[in-house]
Short mmCIF file of C-alpha atoms and ligand atoms in Angstrom, two decimals:
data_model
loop_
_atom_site.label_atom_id
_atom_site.label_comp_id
_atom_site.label_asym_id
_atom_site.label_seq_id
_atom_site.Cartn_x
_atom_site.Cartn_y
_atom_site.Cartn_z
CA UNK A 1 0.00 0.00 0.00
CA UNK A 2 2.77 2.66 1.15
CA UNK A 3 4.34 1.66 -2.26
CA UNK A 4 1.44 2.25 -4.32
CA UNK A 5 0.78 5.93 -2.21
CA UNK A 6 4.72 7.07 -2.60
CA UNK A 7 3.95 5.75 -6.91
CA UNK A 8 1.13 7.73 -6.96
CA UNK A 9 2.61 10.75 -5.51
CA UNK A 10 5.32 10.50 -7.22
CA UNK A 11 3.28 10.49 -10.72
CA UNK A 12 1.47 13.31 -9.65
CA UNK A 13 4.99 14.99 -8.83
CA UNK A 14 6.08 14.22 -12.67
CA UNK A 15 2.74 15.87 -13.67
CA UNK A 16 2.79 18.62 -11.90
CA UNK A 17 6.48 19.46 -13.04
CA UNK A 18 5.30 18.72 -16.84
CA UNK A 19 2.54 21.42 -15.97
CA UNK A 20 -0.75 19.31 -16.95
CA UNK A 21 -1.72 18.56 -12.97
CA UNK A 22 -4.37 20.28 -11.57
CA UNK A 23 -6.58 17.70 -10.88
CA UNK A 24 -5.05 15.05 -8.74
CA UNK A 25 -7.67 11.82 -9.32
CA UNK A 26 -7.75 9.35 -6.12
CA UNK A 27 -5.80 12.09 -3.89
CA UNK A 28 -7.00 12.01 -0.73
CA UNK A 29 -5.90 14.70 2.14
CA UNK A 30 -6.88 13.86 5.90
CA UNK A 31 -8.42 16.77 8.31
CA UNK A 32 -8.78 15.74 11.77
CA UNK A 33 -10.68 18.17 14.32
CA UNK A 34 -10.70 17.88 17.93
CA UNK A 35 -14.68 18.76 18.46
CA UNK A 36 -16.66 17.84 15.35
CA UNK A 37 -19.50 18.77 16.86
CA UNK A 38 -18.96 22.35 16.75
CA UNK A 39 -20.14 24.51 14.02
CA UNK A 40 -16.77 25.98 13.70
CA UNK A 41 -15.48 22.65 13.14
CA UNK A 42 -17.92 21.90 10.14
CA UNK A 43 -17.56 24.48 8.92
CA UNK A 44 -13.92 23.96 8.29
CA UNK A 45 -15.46 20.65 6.99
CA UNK A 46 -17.59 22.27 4.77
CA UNK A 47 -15.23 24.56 3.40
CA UNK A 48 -12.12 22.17 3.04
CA UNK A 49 -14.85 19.88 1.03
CA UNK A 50 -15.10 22.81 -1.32
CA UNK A 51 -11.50 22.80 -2.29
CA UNK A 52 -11.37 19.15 -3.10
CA UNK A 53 -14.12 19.59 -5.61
CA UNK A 54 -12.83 22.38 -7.16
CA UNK A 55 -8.92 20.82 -7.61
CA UNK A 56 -10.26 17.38 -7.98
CA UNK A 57 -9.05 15.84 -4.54
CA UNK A 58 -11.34 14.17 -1.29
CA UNK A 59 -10.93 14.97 2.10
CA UNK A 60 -11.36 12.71 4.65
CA UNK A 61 -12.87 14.18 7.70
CA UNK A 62 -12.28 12.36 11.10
CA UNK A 63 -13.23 13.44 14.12
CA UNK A 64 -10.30 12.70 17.42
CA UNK A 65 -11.52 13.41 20.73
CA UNK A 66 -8.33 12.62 22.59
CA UNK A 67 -4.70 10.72 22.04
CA UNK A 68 -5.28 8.03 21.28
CA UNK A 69 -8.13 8.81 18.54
CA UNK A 70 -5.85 10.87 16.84
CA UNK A 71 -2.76 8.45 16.79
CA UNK A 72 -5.40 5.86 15.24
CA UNK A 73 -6.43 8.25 13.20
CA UNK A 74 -3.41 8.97 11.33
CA UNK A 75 -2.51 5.50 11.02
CA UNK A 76 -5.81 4.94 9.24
CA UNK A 77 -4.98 7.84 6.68
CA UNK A 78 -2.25 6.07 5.71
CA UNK A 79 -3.71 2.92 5.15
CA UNK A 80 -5.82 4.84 3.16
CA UNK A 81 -3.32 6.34 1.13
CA UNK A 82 -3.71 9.83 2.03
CA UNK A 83 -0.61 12.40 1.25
CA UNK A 84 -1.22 14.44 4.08
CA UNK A 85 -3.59 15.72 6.76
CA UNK A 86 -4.38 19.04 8.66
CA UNK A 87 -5.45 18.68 12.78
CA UNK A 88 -6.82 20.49 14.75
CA UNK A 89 -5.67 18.50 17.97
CA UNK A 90 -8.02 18.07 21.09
CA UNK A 91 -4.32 18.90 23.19
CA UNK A 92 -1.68 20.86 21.67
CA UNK A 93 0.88 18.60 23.57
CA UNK A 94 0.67 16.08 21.39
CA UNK A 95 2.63 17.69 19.11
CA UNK A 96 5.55 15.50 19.21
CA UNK A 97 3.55 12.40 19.30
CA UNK A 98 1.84 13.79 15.92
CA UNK A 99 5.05 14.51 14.15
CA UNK A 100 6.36 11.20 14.77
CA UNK A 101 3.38 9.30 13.64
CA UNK A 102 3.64 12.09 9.98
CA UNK A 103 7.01 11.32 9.92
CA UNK A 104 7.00 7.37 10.04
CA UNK A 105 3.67 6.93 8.39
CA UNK A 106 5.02 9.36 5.28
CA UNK A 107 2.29 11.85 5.70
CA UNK A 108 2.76 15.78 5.18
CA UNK A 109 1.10 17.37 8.24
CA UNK A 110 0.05 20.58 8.98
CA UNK A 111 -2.11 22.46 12.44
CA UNK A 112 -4.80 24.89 12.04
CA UNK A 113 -6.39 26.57 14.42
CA UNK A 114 -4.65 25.54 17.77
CA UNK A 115 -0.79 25.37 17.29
CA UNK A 116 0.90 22.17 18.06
CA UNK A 117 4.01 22.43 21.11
CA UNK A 118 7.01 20.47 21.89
CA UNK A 119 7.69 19.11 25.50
CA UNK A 120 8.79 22.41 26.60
CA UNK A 121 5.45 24.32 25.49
CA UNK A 122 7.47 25.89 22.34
CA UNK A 123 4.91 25.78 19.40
CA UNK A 124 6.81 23.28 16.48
CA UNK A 125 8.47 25.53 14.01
CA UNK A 126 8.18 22.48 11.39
CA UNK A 127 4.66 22.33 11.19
CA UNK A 128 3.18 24.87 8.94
CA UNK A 129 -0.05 26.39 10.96
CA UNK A 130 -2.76 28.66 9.86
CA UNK A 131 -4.45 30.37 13.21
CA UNK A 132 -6.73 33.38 14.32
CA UNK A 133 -4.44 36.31 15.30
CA UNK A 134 -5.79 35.93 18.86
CA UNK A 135 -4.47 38.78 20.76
CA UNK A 136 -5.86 40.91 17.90
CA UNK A 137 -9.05 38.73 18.25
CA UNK A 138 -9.54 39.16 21.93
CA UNK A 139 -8.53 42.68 22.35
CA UNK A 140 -11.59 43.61 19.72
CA UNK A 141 -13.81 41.48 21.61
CA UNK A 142 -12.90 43.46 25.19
CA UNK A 143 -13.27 46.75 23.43
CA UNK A 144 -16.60 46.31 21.20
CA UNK A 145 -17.63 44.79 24.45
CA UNK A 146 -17.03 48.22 26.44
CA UNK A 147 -18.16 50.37 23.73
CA UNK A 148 -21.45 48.83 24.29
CA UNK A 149 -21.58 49.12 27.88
CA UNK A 150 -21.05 52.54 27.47
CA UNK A 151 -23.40 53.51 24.77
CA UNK A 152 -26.00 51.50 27.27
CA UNK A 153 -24.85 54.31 30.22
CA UNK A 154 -23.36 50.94 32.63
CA UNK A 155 -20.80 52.92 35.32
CA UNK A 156 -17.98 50.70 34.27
CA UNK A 157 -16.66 50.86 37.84
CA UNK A 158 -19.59 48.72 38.78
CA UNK A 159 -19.16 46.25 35.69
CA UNK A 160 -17.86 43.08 36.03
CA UNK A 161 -15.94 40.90 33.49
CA UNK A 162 -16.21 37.62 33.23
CA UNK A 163 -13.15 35.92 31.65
CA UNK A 164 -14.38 32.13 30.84
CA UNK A 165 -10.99 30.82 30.71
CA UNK A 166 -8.82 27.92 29.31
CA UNK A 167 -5.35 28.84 30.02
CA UNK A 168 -3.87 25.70 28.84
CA UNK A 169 -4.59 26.02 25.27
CA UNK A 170 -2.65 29.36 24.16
CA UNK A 171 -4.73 30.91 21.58
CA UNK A 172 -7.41 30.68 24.02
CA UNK A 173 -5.19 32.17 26.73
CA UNK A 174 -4.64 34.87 24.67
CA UNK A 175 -7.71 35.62 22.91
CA UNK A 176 -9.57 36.26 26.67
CA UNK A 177 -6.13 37.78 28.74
CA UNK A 178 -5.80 40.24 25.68
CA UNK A 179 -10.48 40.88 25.35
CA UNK A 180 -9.45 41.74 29.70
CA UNK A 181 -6.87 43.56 29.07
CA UNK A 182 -8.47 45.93 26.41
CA UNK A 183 -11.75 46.28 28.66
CA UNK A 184 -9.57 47.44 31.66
CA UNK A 185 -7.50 49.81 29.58
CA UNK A 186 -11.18 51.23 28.27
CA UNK A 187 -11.89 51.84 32.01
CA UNK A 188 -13.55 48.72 33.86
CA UNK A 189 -11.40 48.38 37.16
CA UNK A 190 -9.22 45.34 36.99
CA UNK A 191 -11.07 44.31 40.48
CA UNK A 192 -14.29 43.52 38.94
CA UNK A 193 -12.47 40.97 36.80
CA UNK A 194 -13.48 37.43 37.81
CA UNK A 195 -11.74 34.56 36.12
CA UNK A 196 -14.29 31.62 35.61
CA UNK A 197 -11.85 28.13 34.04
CA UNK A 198 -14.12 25.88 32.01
CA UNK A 199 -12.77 22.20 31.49
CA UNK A 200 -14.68 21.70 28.22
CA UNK A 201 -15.07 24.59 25.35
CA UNK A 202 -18.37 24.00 24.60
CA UNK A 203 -21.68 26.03 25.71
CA UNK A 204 -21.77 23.28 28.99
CA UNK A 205 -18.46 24.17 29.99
CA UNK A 206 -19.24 27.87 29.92
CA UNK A 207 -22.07 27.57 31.82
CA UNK A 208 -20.82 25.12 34.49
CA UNK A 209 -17.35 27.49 35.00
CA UNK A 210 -19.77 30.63 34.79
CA UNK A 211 -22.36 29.50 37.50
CA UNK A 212 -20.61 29.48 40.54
CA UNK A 213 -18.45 32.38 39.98
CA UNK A 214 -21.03 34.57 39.02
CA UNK A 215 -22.93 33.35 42.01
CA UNK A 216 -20.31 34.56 44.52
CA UNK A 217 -19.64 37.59 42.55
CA UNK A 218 -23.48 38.57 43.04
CA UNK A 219 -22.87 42.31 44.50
CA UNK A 220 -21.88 42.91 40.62
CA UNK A 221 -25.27 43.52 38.49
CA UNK A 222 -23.92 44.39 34.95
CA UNK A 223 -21.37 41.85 33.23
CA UNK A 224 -19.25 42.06 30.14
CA UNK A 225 -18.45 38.28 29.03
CA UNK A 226 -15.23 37.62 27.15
CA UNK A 227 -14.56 33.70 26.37
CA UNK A 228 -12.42 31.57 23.59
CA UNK A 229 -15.41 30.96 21.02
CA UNK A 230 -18.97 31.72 21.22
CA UNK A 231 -20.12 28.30 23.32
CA UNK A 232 -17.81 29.69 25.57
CA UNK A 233 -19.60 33.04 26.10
CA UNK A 234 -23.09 31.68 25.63
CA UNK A 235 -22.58 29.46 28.48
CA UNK A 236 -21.54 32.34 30.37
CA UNK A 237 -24.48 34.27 29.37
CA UNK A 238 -26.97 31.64 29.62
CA UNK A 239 -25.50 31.21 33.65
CA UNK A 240 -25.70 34.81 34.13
CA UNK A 241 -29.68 34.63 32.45
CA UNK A 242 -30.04 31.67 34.38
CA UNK A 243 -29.01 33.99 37.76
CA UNK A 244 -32.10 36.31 36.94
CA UNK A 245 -29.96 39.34 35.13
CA UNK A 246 -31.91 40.58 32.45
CA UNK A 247 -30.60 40.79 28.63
CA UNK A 248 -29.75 44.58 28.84
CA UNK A 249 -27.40 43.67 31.87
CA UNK A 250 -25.17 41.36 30.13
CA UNK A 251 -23.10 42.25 27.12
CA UNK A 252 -21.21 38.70 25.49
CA UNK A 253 -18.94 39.18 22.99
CA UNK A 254 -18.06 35.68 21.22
CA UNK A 255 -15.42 34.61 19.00
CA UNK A 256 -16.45 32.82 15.64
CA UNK A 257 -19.88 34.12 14.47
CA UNK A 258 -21.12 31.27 12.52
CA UNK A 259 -23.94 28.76 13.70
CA UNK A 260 -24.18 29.46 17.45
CA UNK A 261 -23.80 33.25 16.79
CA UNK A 262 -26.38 32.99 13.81
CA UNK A 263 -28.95 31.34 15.93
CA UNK A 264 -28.59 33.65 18.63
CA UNK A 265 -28.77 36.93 16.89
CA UNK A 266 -32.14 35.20 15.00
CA UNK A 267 -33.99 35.39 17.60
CA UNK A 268 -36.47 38.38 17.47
CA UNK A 269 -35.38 39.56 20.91
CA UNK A 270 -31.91 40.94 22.44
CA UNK A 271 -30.42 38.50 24.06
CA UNK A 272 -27.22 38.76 26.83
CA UNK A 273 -24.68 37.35 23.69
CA UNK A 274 -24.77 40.64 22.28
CA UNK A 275 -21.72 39.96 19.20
CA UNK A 276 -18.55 37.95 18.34
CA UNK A 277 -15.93 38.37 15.86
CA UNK A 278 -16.24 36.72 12.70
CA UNK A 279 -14.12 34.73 11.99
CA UNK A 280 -12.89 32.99 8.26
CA UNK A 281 -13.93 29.24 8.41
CA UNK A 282 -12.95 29.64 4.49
CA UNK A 283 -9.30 30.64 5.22
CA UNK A 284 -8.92 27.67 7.82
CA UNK A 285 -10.65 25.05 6.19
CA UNK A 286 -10.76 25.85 2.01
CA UNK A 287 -6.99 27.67 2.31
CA UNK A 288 -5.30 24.84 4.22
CA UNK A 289 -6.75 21.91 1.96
CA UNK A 290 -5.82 23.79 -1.24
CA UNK A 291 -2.08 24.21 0.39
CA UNK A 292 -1.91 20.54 1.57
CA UNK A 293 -2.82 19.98 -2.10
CA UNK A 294 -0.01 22.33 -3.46
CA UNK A 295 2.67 21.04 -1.05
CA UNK A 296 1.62 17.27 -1.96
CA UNK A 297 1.46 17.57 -5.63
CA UNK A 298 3.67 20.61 -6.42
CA UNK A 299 6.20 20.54 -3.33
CA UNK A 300 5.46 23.72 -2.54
CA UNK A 301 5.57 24.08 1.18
CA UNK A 302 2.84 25.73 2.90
CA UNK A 303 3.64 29.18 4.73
CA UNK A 304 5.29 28.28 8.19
CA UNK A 305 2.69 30.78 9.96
CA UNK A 306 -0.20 32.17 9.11
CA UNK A 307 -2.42 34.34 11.19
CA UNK A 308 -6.45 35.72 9.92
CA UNK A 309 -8.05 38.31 11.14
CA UNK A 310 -12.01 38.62 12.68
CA UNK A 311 -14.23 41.36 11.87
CA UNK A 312 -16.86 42.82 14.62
CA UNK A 313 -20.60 41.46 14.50
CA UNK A 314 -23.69 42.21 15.75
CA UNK A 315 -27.54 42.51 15.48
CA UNK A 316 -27.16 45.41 12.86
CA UNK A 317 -24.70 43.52 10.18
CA UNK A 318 -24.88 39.86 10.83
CA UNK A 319 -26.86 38.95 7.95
CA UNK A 320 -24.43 41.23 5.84
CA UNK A 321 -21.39 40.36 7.13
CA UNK A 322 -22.35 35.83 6.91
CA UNK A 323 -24.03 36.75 3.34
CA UNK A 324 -20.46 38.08 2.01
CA UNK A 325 -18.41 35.28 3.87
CA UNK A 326 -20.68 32.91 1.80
CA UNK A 327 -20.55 34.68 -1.51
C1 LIG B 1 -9.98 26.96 18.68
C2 LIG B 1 -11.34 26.90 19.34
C3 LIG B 1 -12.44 26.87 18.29
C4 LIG B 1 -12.26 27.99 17.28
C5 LIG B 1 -10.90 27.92 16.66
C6 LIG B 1 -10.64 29.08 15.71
O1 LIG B 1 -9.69 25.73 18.12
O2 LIG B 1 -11.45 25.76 20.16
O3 LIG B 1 -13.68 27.02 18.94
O4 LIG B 1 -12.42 29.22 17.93
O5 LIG B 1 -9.90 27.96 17.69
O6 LIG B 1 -9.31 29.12 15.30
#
């Protein structure tokens, strides 16, 4: 089998030198994500999907909850025959452990979204990695987030912000250090800030990390909620709902604005999740493929780093902002 892949490739190779491949018949390109559940996640899907057609390639789309899945997994895409995958990894620690299984399985491997660290925490040079310039990301969130509170006429010394954390993963630590850091530098005293760790990035994880924090911080009546993605912030907003605050006393400010943004802002009332930043599924799931595809067919090595950038959304320009992103 690993003879017939490394013939294959190395056809497509000749053709691509001659100039006559674009279309790469039986290619197949692996992209593993650590929570296919997630509309982010499918959205990748959807969008890596796209490229294939278009350049004549299939993706195989696993989804690897943990270690182990994702070892298995990339043993399976090469008995497949695939060139090369893309992960998103549910820990970025397995970096080494993914490397090794690229390396001796043949496969071309690049991250997207979270980026992949040695033993030492130091993200893997080697592996090309397309992610959201976080800091960027976050500070926008913390300062659309004030904006608002102040066009509602909250005193920001008695709003609270509440950081839904997950300090292991760095783009996440980043994304919601940098959305604090932005709302205290717009005025909100860095005393009302009240860290809430979730163990899970989904809307339950929010919620249960949310509940008890904003419980004890009860003497606050007016939050700002800053988290990784939107699940994150909904299921602080949905605990702060839960707690009897009204919509107009919570402003949420996600990170993502596809499905779980879209079904929040279509519902006829205002709700406590009051924006996110959009962010480009395209660029992370149609970009990547396409440069898996280059790198495997035409040796051209994918950019070592790239970062995208979100754009603000709310109520107003939703519908505006998703219809060009689909376009
Ligand atoms: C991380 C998060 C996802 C999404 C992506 C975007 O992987 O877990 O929810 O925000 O980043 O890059």
């Amino acid at each position: 089998m690993e003879l017939t892949r490394k013939a294959m490739l190395s056809g497509l190779l000749a053709g691509a030198v001659a100039g006559c491949a674009r279309s790469a018949p039986g290619l197949k390109i692996g992209f593993i994500v650590k929570n296919p559940e997630e509309p982010w996640f499918q959205d990748e899907w959807r969008f890596a999907d796209m490229a294939a057609r278009q350049n004549g390639f299939t993706v195989l789309k696993i989804g690897a909850m943990d270690g182990d899945r994702v070892l298995t997994a990339i043993d399976n895409l090469a008995a497949k025959n695939a060139a090369g995958f893309i992960i998103c990894a549910p820990d970025t620690r397995l970096g080494p452990a993914i490397e090794q299984r690229a390396r001796v399985n043949d496969l071309k491997v690049m991250s997207v979204d979270d980026r992949l660290v040695d033993a030492r925490g130091r993200p893997i040079e080697n592996i090309p990695h397309v992610g959201i310039s976080a800091a960027d990301i976050g500070a926008l969130a913390g300062r659309m987030a004030v904006e608002e509170a102040v066009r509602r006429g909250w005193p920001l010394s008695e709003t609270g912000i509440l950081r839904v954390s997950f300090d292991g993963l760095e783009t996440a630590r980043e994304r919601t250090s940098n959305g604090r850091d932005a709302a205290v530098a717009a005025g909100v005293p860095v005393g009302n800030v009240h860290d809430a760790p979730q163990r899970t990035t989904d809307t339950e994880g929010g919620f249960n990390a949310a509940s008890p924090v904003l419980t004890r911080a009860a003497m606050l009546k007016r939050w700002i909620v800053l988290g990784m993605n939107d699940e994150s912030v909904l299921g602080g907003v949905r605990a702060a709902e839960q707690l009897g605050l009204p919509a107009q006393d919570i402003i949420g400010i996600g990170i993502g604005g596809s499905g779980s943004a879209e079904a929040e802002f279509s519902k006829p009332a205002l709700t406590g999740f009051y924006g996110s930043i959009l962010l480009s599924p395209r660029r992370h799931g149609f970009d990547t493929s396409l440069a898996m595809y280059r790198w495997v067919t035409e040796g051209v090595r994918p950019a070592p780093v790239t970062f995208t950038e979100g754009l603000p959304m709310e109520r107003s320009n939703w519908r505006t902002l998703l219809a060009a992103q689909k376009a």
